[in-house]
mmCIF file of C-alpha atoms and ligand atoms in Angstrom:
data_model
loop_
_atom_site.group_PDB
_atom_site.id
_atom_site.type_symbol
_atom_site.label_atom_id
_atom_site.label_comp_id
_atom_site.label_asym_id
_atom_site.label_seq_id
_atom_site.Cartn_x
_atom_site.Cartn_y
_atom_site.Cartn_z
ATOM 1 C CA MET A 1 195.699 130.920 78.684
ATOM 2 C CA GLU A 2 197.281 134.258 77.975
ATOM 3 C CA LEU A 3 196.614 137.179 80.311
ATOM 4 C CA ILE A 4 196.995 140.726 79.056
ATOM 5 C CA LYS A 5 196.809 143.384 81.739
ATOM 6 C CA THR A 6 196.100 146.825 80.359
ATOM 7 C CA SER A 7 196.334 150.135 82.139
ATOM 8 C CA CYS A 8 193.275 151.909 80.747
ATOM 9 C CA TYR A 9 190.121 151.326 78.731
ATOM 10 C CA ALA A 10 191.735 152.748 75.567
ATOM 11 C CA GLU A 11 194.546 150.209 75.804
ATOM 12 C CA LEU A 12 192.087 147.375 76.499
ATOM 13 C CA SER A 13 190.095 148.419 73.424
ATOM 14 C CA ALA A 14 193.213 148.622 71.240
ATOM 15 C CA ARG A 15 194.366 145.136 72.283
ATOM 16 C CA ILE A 16 190.954 143.646 71.419
ATOM 17 C CA ALA A 17 190.958 145.492 68.088
ATOM 18 C CA ASP A 18 194.474 144.123 67.432
ATOM 19 C CA MET A 19 193.310 140.531 67.871
ATOM 20 C CA ILE A 20 190.205 140.975 65.718
ATOM 21 C CA SER A 21 192.262 142.773 63.034
ATOM 22 C CA ALA A 22 194.833 139.972 63.076
ATOM 23 C CA GLN A 23 192.054 137.411 62.593
ATOM 24 C CA LEU A 24 190.651 139.374 59.632
ATOM 25 C CA ILE A 25 194.080 139.615 58.023
ATOM 26 C CA LEU A 26 194.876 135.941 58.608
ATOM 27 C CA LYS A 27 191.495 134.760 57.316
ATOM 28 C CA PRO A 28 189.395 137.436 55.591
ATOM 29 C CA ARG A 29 186.486 134.976 55.273
ATOM 30 C CA CYS A 30 186.404 134.331 59.012
ATOM 31 C CA THR A 31 183.464 133.989 61.387
ATOM 32 C CA LEU A 32 183.635 136.448 64.249
ATOM 33 C CA GLY A 33 181.615 135.793 67.384
ATOM 34 C CA LEU A 34 180.709 139.239 68.670
ATOM 35 C CA ALA A 35 179.538 140.569 72.022
ATOM 36 C CA THR A 36 177.562 143.519 73.334
ATOM 37 C CA GLY A 37 177.635 145.397 76.645
ATOM 38 C CA SER A 38 179.727 148.449 77.442
ATOM 39 C CA THR A 39 183.099 146.659 77.396
ATOM 40 C CA PRO A 40 183.521 146.134 73.610
ATOM 41 C CA ILE A 41 182.291 149.598 72.579
ATOM 42 C CA GLY A 42 185.824 151.062 72.490
ATOM 43 C CA ALA A 43 187.168 148.113 70.504
ATOM 44 C CA TYR A 44 184.385 148.487 67.938
ATOM 45 C CA ALA A 45 185.137 152.212 67.640
ATOM 46 C CA GLU A 46 188.817 151.379 67.150
ATOM 47 C CA LEU A 47 187.970 148.784 64.470
ATOM 48 C CA ALA A 48 185.798 151.352 62.690
ATOM 49 C CA ARG A 49 188.755 153.769 62.720
ATOM 50 C CA ARG A 50 191.058 151.088 61.330
ATOM 51 C CA TYR A 51 188.542 150.237 58.605
ATOM 52 C CA GLN A 52 188.271 153.904 57.655
ATOM 53 C CA ALA A 53 192.080 154.093 57.527
ATOM 54 C CA GLY A 54 192.078 151.126 55.116
ATOM 55 C CA ALA A 55 193.854 148.829 57.561
ATOM 56 C CA VAL A 56 191.138 146.222 57.904
ATOM 57 C CA SER A 57 188.103 144.953 56.006
ATOM 58 C CA PHE A 58 185.044 142.959 57.067
ATOM 59 C CA ALA A 59 183.816 142.512 53.484
ATOM 60 C CA ARG A 60 184.205 138.739 53.468
ATOM 61 C CA ALA A 61 183.699 138.102 57.189
ATOM 62 C CA VAL A 62 180.620 136.726 58.907
ATOM 63 C CA SER A 63 179.502 137.814 62.366
ATOM 64 C CA ILE A 64 177.514 135.776 64.841
ATOM 65 C CA ASN A 65 176.395 137.603 67.965
ATOM 66 C CA LEU A 66 176.045 135.991 71.335
ATOM 67 C CA ASP A 67 172.617 137.061 72.442
ATOM 68 C CA GLU A 68 169.490 139.194 72.213
ATOM 69 C CA TYR A 69 166.738 140.286 74.573
ATOM 70 C CA ALA A 70 163.475 138.391 74.199
ATOM 71 C CA GLY A 71 160.661 140.390 72.660
ATOM 72 C CA MET A 72 162.905 142.995 71.037
ATOM 73 C CA THR A 73 163.256 143.815 67.363
ATOM 74 C CA ALA A 74 166.245 145.476 65.707
ATOM 75 C CA GLU A 75 164.308 148.773 65.732
ATOM 76 C CA THR A 76 164.291 148.941 69.545
ATOM 77 C CA PRO A 77 167.250 151.112 70.619
ATOM 78 C CA GLN A 78 168.038 148.816 73.561
ATOM 79 C CA SER A 79 168.155 145.685 71.410
ATOM 80 C CA TYR A 80 171.515 144.128 70.721
ATOM 81 C CA ALA A 81 170.795 144.217 66.975
ATOM 82 C CA TYR A 82 170.437 148.002 67.246
ATOM 83 C CA PHE A 83 173.578 148.173 69.410
ATOM 84 C CA MET A 84 175.687 146.267 66.870
ATOM 85 C CA ASN A 85 174.490 148.420 64.028
ATOM 86 C CA GLU A 86 175.121 151.585 66.007
ATOM 87 C CA HIS A 87 178.574 150.649 67.278
ATOM 88 C CA LEU A 88 180.040 148.564 64.468
ATOM 89 C CA PHE A 89 178.077 147.350 61.473
ATOM 90 C CA ARG A 90 177.100 150.713 59.971
ATOM 91 C CA HIS A 91 180.679 151.983 60.265
ATOM 92 C CA VAL A 92 182.413 149.124 58.447
ATOM 93 C CA ASP A 93 181.989 147.061 55.269
ATOM 94 C CA PHE A 94 180.233 143.954 56.583
ATOM 95 C CA GLU A 95 177.693 142.641 54.060
ATOM 96 C CA PRO A 96 174.409 143.035 56.000
ATOM 97 C CA GLU A 97 173.369 139.468 55.125
ATOM 98 C CA ASN A 98 176.538 138.219 56.799
ATOM 99 C CA THR A 99 175.744 139.715 60.200
ATOM 100 C CA HIS A 100 173.694 137.522 62.502
ATOM 101 C CA LEU A 101 172.028 137.818 65.875
ATOM 102 C CA PRO A 102 169.450 135.543 67.412
ATOM 103 C CA SER A 103 166.001 137.033 66.939
ATOM 104 C CA GLY A 104 164.363 137.955 70.217
ATOM 105 C CA SER A 105 161.047 138.540 68.488
ATOM 106 C CA ALA A 106 160.708 135.188 66.708
ATOM 107 C CA SER A 107 157.237 133.658 67.163
ATOM 108 C CA SER A 108 158.856 130.522 68.571
ATOM 109 C CA LEU A 109 162.046 131.120 70.544
ATOM 110 C CA GLU A 110 162.527 127.370 70.684
ATOM 111 C CA GLU A 111 162.698 127.142 66.888
ATOM 112 C CA GLU A 112 164.844 130.244 66.761
ATOM 113 C CA CYS A 113 167.400 128.582 69.055
ATOM 114 C CA ILE A 114 167.561 125.525 66.777
ATOM 115 C CA ARG A 115 167.917 127.779 63.720
ATOM 116 C CA TYR A 116 170.753 129.698 65.375
ATOM 117 C CA ASP A 117 172.753 126.587 66.251
ATOM 118 C CA ARG A 118 172.343 125.316 62.678
ATOM 119 C CA LEU A 119 173.476 128.676 61.366
ATOM 120 C CA ILE A 120 176.631 128.536 63.474
ATOM 121 C CA GLU A 121 177.304 125.048 62.116
ATOM 122 C CA THR A 122 176.703 126.179 58.543
ATOM 123 C CA CYS A 123 179.245 128.937 59.056
ATOM 124 C CA GLY A 124 181.760 126.260 60.036
ATOM 125 C CA GLY A 125 181.860 127.368 63.671
ATOM 126 C CA ILE A 126 183.439 130.476 65.095
ATOM 127 C CA ASP A 127 187.042 131.480 64.446
ATOM 128 C CA LEU A 128 187.332 134.160 67.099
ATOM 129 C CA GLN A 129 184.786 134.639 69.865
ATOM 130 C CA LEU A 130 184.836 137.934 71.737
ATOM 131 C CA LEU A 131 183.283 137.715 75.199
ATOM 132 C CA GLY A 132 182.529 140.146 77.965
ATOM 133 C CA MET A 133 181.676 138.938 81.448
ATOM 134 C CA GLY A 134 178.793 139.901 83.692
ATOM 135 C CA HIS A 135 179.376 140.728 87.375
ATOM 136 C CA ASN A 136 178.017 137.286 88.260
ATOM 137 C CA GLY A 137 180.377 135.565 85.815
ATOM 138 C CA HIS A 138 177.871 135.149 82.998
ATOM 139 C CA ILE A 139 179.077 134.912 79.413
ATOM 140 C CA GLY A 140 176.647 135.860 76.657
ATOM 141 C CA PHE A 141 173.501 135.430 78.727
ATOM 142 C CA ASN A 142 174.576 132.053 80.126
ATOM 143 C CA GLU A 143 173.549 132.812 83.671
ATOM 144 C CA PRO A 144 174.826 131.029 86.798
ATOM 145 C CA GLY A 145 172.874 127.816 87.347
ATOM 146 C CA ASP A 146 173.045 124.154 88.271
ATOM 147 C CA PHE A 147 174.522 123.055 84.948
ATOM 148 C CA PHE A 148 176.070 124.405 81.772
ATOM 149 C CA ILE A 149 173.652 124.582 78.837
ATOM 150 C CA ALA A 150 175.294 123.498 75.582
ATOM 151 C CA GLU A 151 172.817 124.779 72.986
ATOM 152 C CA THR A 152 171.431 128.186 72.130
ATOM 153 C CA HIS A 153 168.557 128.659 74.563
ATOM 154 C CA ALA A 154 166.030 131.073 75.994
ATOM 155 C CA VAL A 155 166.947 132.187 79.483
ATOM 156 C CA LYS A 156 165.342 133.967 82.398
ATOM 157 C CA LEU A 157 167.672 136.791 83.352
ATOM 158 C CA SER A 158 168.848 136.949 86.939
ATOM 159 C CA GLU A 159 167.890 139.994 88.994
ATOM 160 C CA SER A 160 171.574 140.956 89.286
ATOM 161 C CA THR A 161 171.984 140.926 85.493
ATOM 162 C CA ARG A 162 168.788 142.911 85.030
ATOM 163 C CA SER A 163 169.886 145.507 87.534
ATOM 164 C CA ALA A 164 173.413 145.701 86.009
ATOM 165 C CA ASN A 165 171.837 146.292 82.594
ATOM 166 C CA ALA A 166 169.191 148.751 83.840
ATOM 167 C CA ARG A 167 171.599 151.571 82.943
ATOM 168 C CA PHE A 168 170.785 150.935 79.281
ATOM 169 C CA PHE A 169 167.070 151.420 80.073
ATOM 170 C CA GLY A 170 167.334 154.785 81.811
ATOM 171 C CA GLY A 171 167.824 153.018 85.149
ATOM 172 C CA ASP A 172 164.236 151.749 85.044
ATOM 173 C CA MET A 173 164.171 148.078 86.119
ATOM 174 C CA GLU A 174 160.576 147.795 84.882
ATOM 175 C CA LYS A 175 161.811 148.309 81.326
ATOM 176 C CA VAL A 176 164.583 145.695 81.468
ATOM 177 C CA PRO A 177 163.464 142.494 79.728
ATOM 178 C CA THR A 178 163.077 139.452 81.921
ATOM 179 C CA HIS A 179 164.217 136.963 79.282
ATOM 180 C CA ALA A 180 166.790 136.650 76.516
ATOM 181 C CA VAL A 181 168.121 134.230 73.915
ATOM 182 C CA THR A 182 171.754 133.265 74.201
ATOM 183 C CA MET A 183 174.263 131.163 72.366
ATOM 184 C CA GLY A 184 175.072 128.143 74.486
ATOM 185 C CA ILE A 185 178.333 127.050 76.016
ATOM 186 C CA ARG A 186 179.138 124.548 73.254
ATOM 187 C CA SER A 187 179.354 127.049 70.369
ATOM 188 C CA ILE A 188 181.355 129.391 72.583
ATOM 189 C CA MET A 189 183.767 126.671 73.685
ATOM 190 C CA GLN A 190 184.138 125.323 70.144
ATOM 191 C CA ALA A 191 185.407 128.682 68.885
ATOM 192 C CA LYS A 192 188.993 128.333 67.701
ATOM 193 C CA GLN A 193 190.058 131.370 69.697
ATOM 194 C CA ILE A 194 188.376 133.168 72.586
ATOM 195 C CA VAL A 195 189.090 136.703 73.720
ATOM 196 C CA LEU A 196 187.571 137.487 77.115
ATOM 197 C CA ALA A 197 187.498 141.222 77.819
ATOM 198 C CA VAL A 198 186.921 142.352 81.394
ATOM 199 C CA ASN A 199 186.917 145.975 82.445
ATOM 200 C CA GLY A 200 186.669 147.445 85.928
ATOM 201 C CA GLN A 201 187.814 146.822 89.481
ATOM 202 C CA ASP A 202 184.342 145.559 90.431
ATOM 203 C CA LYS A 203 184.714 142.496 88.181
ATOM 204 C CA MET A 204 188.219 141.450 89.284
ATOM 205 C CA GLU A 205 187.133 139.194 92.150
ATOM 206 C CA THR A 206 184.746 137.260 89.878
ATOM 207 C CA LEU A 207 187.413 137.117 87.170
ATOM 208 C CA LYS A 208 189.904 135.590 89.616
ATOM 209 C CA LYS A 209 187.345 132.971 90.674
ATOM 210 C CA ALA A 210 186.509 132.255 87.027
ATOM 211 C CA LEU A 211 190.122 131.766 85.981
ATOM 212 C CA TYR A 212 191.601 130.082 89.045
ATOM 213 C CA GLY A 213 188.674 128.623 91.000
ATOM 214 C CA PRO A 214 186.741 125.439 90.360
ATOM 215 C CA ILE A 215 185.012 125.022 87.017
ATOM 216 C CA THR A 216 181.387 125.437 87.936
ATOM 217 C CA PRO A 217 178.134 126.497 86.247
ATOM 218 C CA ARG A 218 177.698 128.838 89.239
ATOM 219 C CA ILE A 219 180.378 130.958 87.512
ATOM 220 C CA PRO A 220 179.754 130.265 83.817
ATOM 221 C CA ALA A 221 183.011 131.957 82.706
ATOM 222 C CA SER A 222 184.968 129.347 84.688
ATOM 223 C CA ILE A 223 184.488 126.848 81.848
ATOM 224 C CA LEU A 224 186.828 129.007 79.760
ATOM 225 C CA GLN A 225 189.720 127.495 81.759
ATOM 226 C CA LEU A 226 189.291 124.423 79.560
ATOM 227 C CA HIS A 227 189.733 126.330 76.293
ATOM 228 C CA ARG A 228 193.047 125.822 74.532
ATOM 229 C CA ASN A 229 193.291 129.276 72.981
ATOM 230 C CA LEU A 230 191.973 131.754 75.535
ATOM 231 C CA THR A 231 193.257 135.304 75.838
ATOM 232 C CA VAL A 232 192.008 137.371 78.747
ATOM 233 C CA VAL A 233 192.381 141.126 78.308
ATOM 234 C CA PHE A 234 191.562 143.027 81.439
ATOM 235 C CA CYS A 235 191.799 146.440 83.001
ATOM 236 C CA GLU A 236 191.446 147.035 86.719
ATOM 237 C CA ALA A 237 190.915 150.775 86.428
ATOM 238 C CA GLU A 238 187.354 151.996 85.826
HETATM 239 C C1 GLP B 1 175.373 141.674 79.034
HETATM 240 C C2 GLP B 1 175.704 140.805 77.819
HETATM 241 C C3 GLP B 1 177.028 140.103 77.990
HETATM 242 C C4 GLP B 1 178.073 141.076 78.476
HETATM 243 C C5 GLP B 1 177.681 141.611 79.813
HETATM 244 C C6 GLP B 1 178.701 142.532 80.437
HETATM 245 O O1 GLP B 1 174.703 141.005 80.028
HETATM 246 N N1 GLP B 1 174.709 139.846 77.554
HETATM 247 O O2 GLP B 1 177.399 139.502 76.758
HETATM 248 O O3 GLP B 1 179.328 140.446 78.548
HETATM 249 O O4 GLP B 1 176.469 142.314 79.617
HETATM 250 O O5 GLP B 1 178.437 143.836 80.041
HETATM 251 P P1 GLP B 1 179.347 145.080 80.350
HETATM 252 O O6 GLP B 1 180.483 144.988 79.401
HETATM 253 O O7 GLP B 1 178.450 146.247 80.037
HETATM 254 O O8 GLP B 1 179.742 145.009 81.774
#
């Protein structure tokens, strides 16, 4: 495990963009596992700048996102599909057919989960997986529970996750979806490289437990201790 302590959000974002750029240079036809939430926004903006400066291209890359809210289509501004388009896809040269998210509006979420796992397999797995971490230690939407769930699955969101994400819904808890679809722990752990990005003093205690405490599904990020190529980029300042 490599730990990179950064002094501000701009530095955190630049370090993440460095690792994604390096992956794209090393293997232009790579599969990037991408994340949403507020943490990666700066890194995506930095990647868009680098693309516009001609330093990096996504033309041959494939992206596989971690998760999506149940019941949402890409047209809903709070959906993760909308988020990815807004913050990254429309600013760079990804081929639209090479960008993937689980569909939250599929008629059968069960079938959608099977489709998504097959898709990840067809892509040959993930080369670099970018992860954020929830305040409760969730990764993707793998919420704390009694056991780790290997496959892509539908999940009931915890109240703490819903309230942490209420800021994206005008602070209105009523509007925050109760369920989501998330990539499972297996596809995440099988990524060749994982970059865990954690921003903010309020997540440091959970991060410490995740990295140095027991490996437990109560803190889903703790399983990352077992990954052979994990880089943790963090910033304690808000
Ligand atoms: C959501 C996403 C996670 C993300 C987490 C942290 O719950 N499903 O993938 O890591 O939020 O978000 P933030 O970076 O906004 O704290």
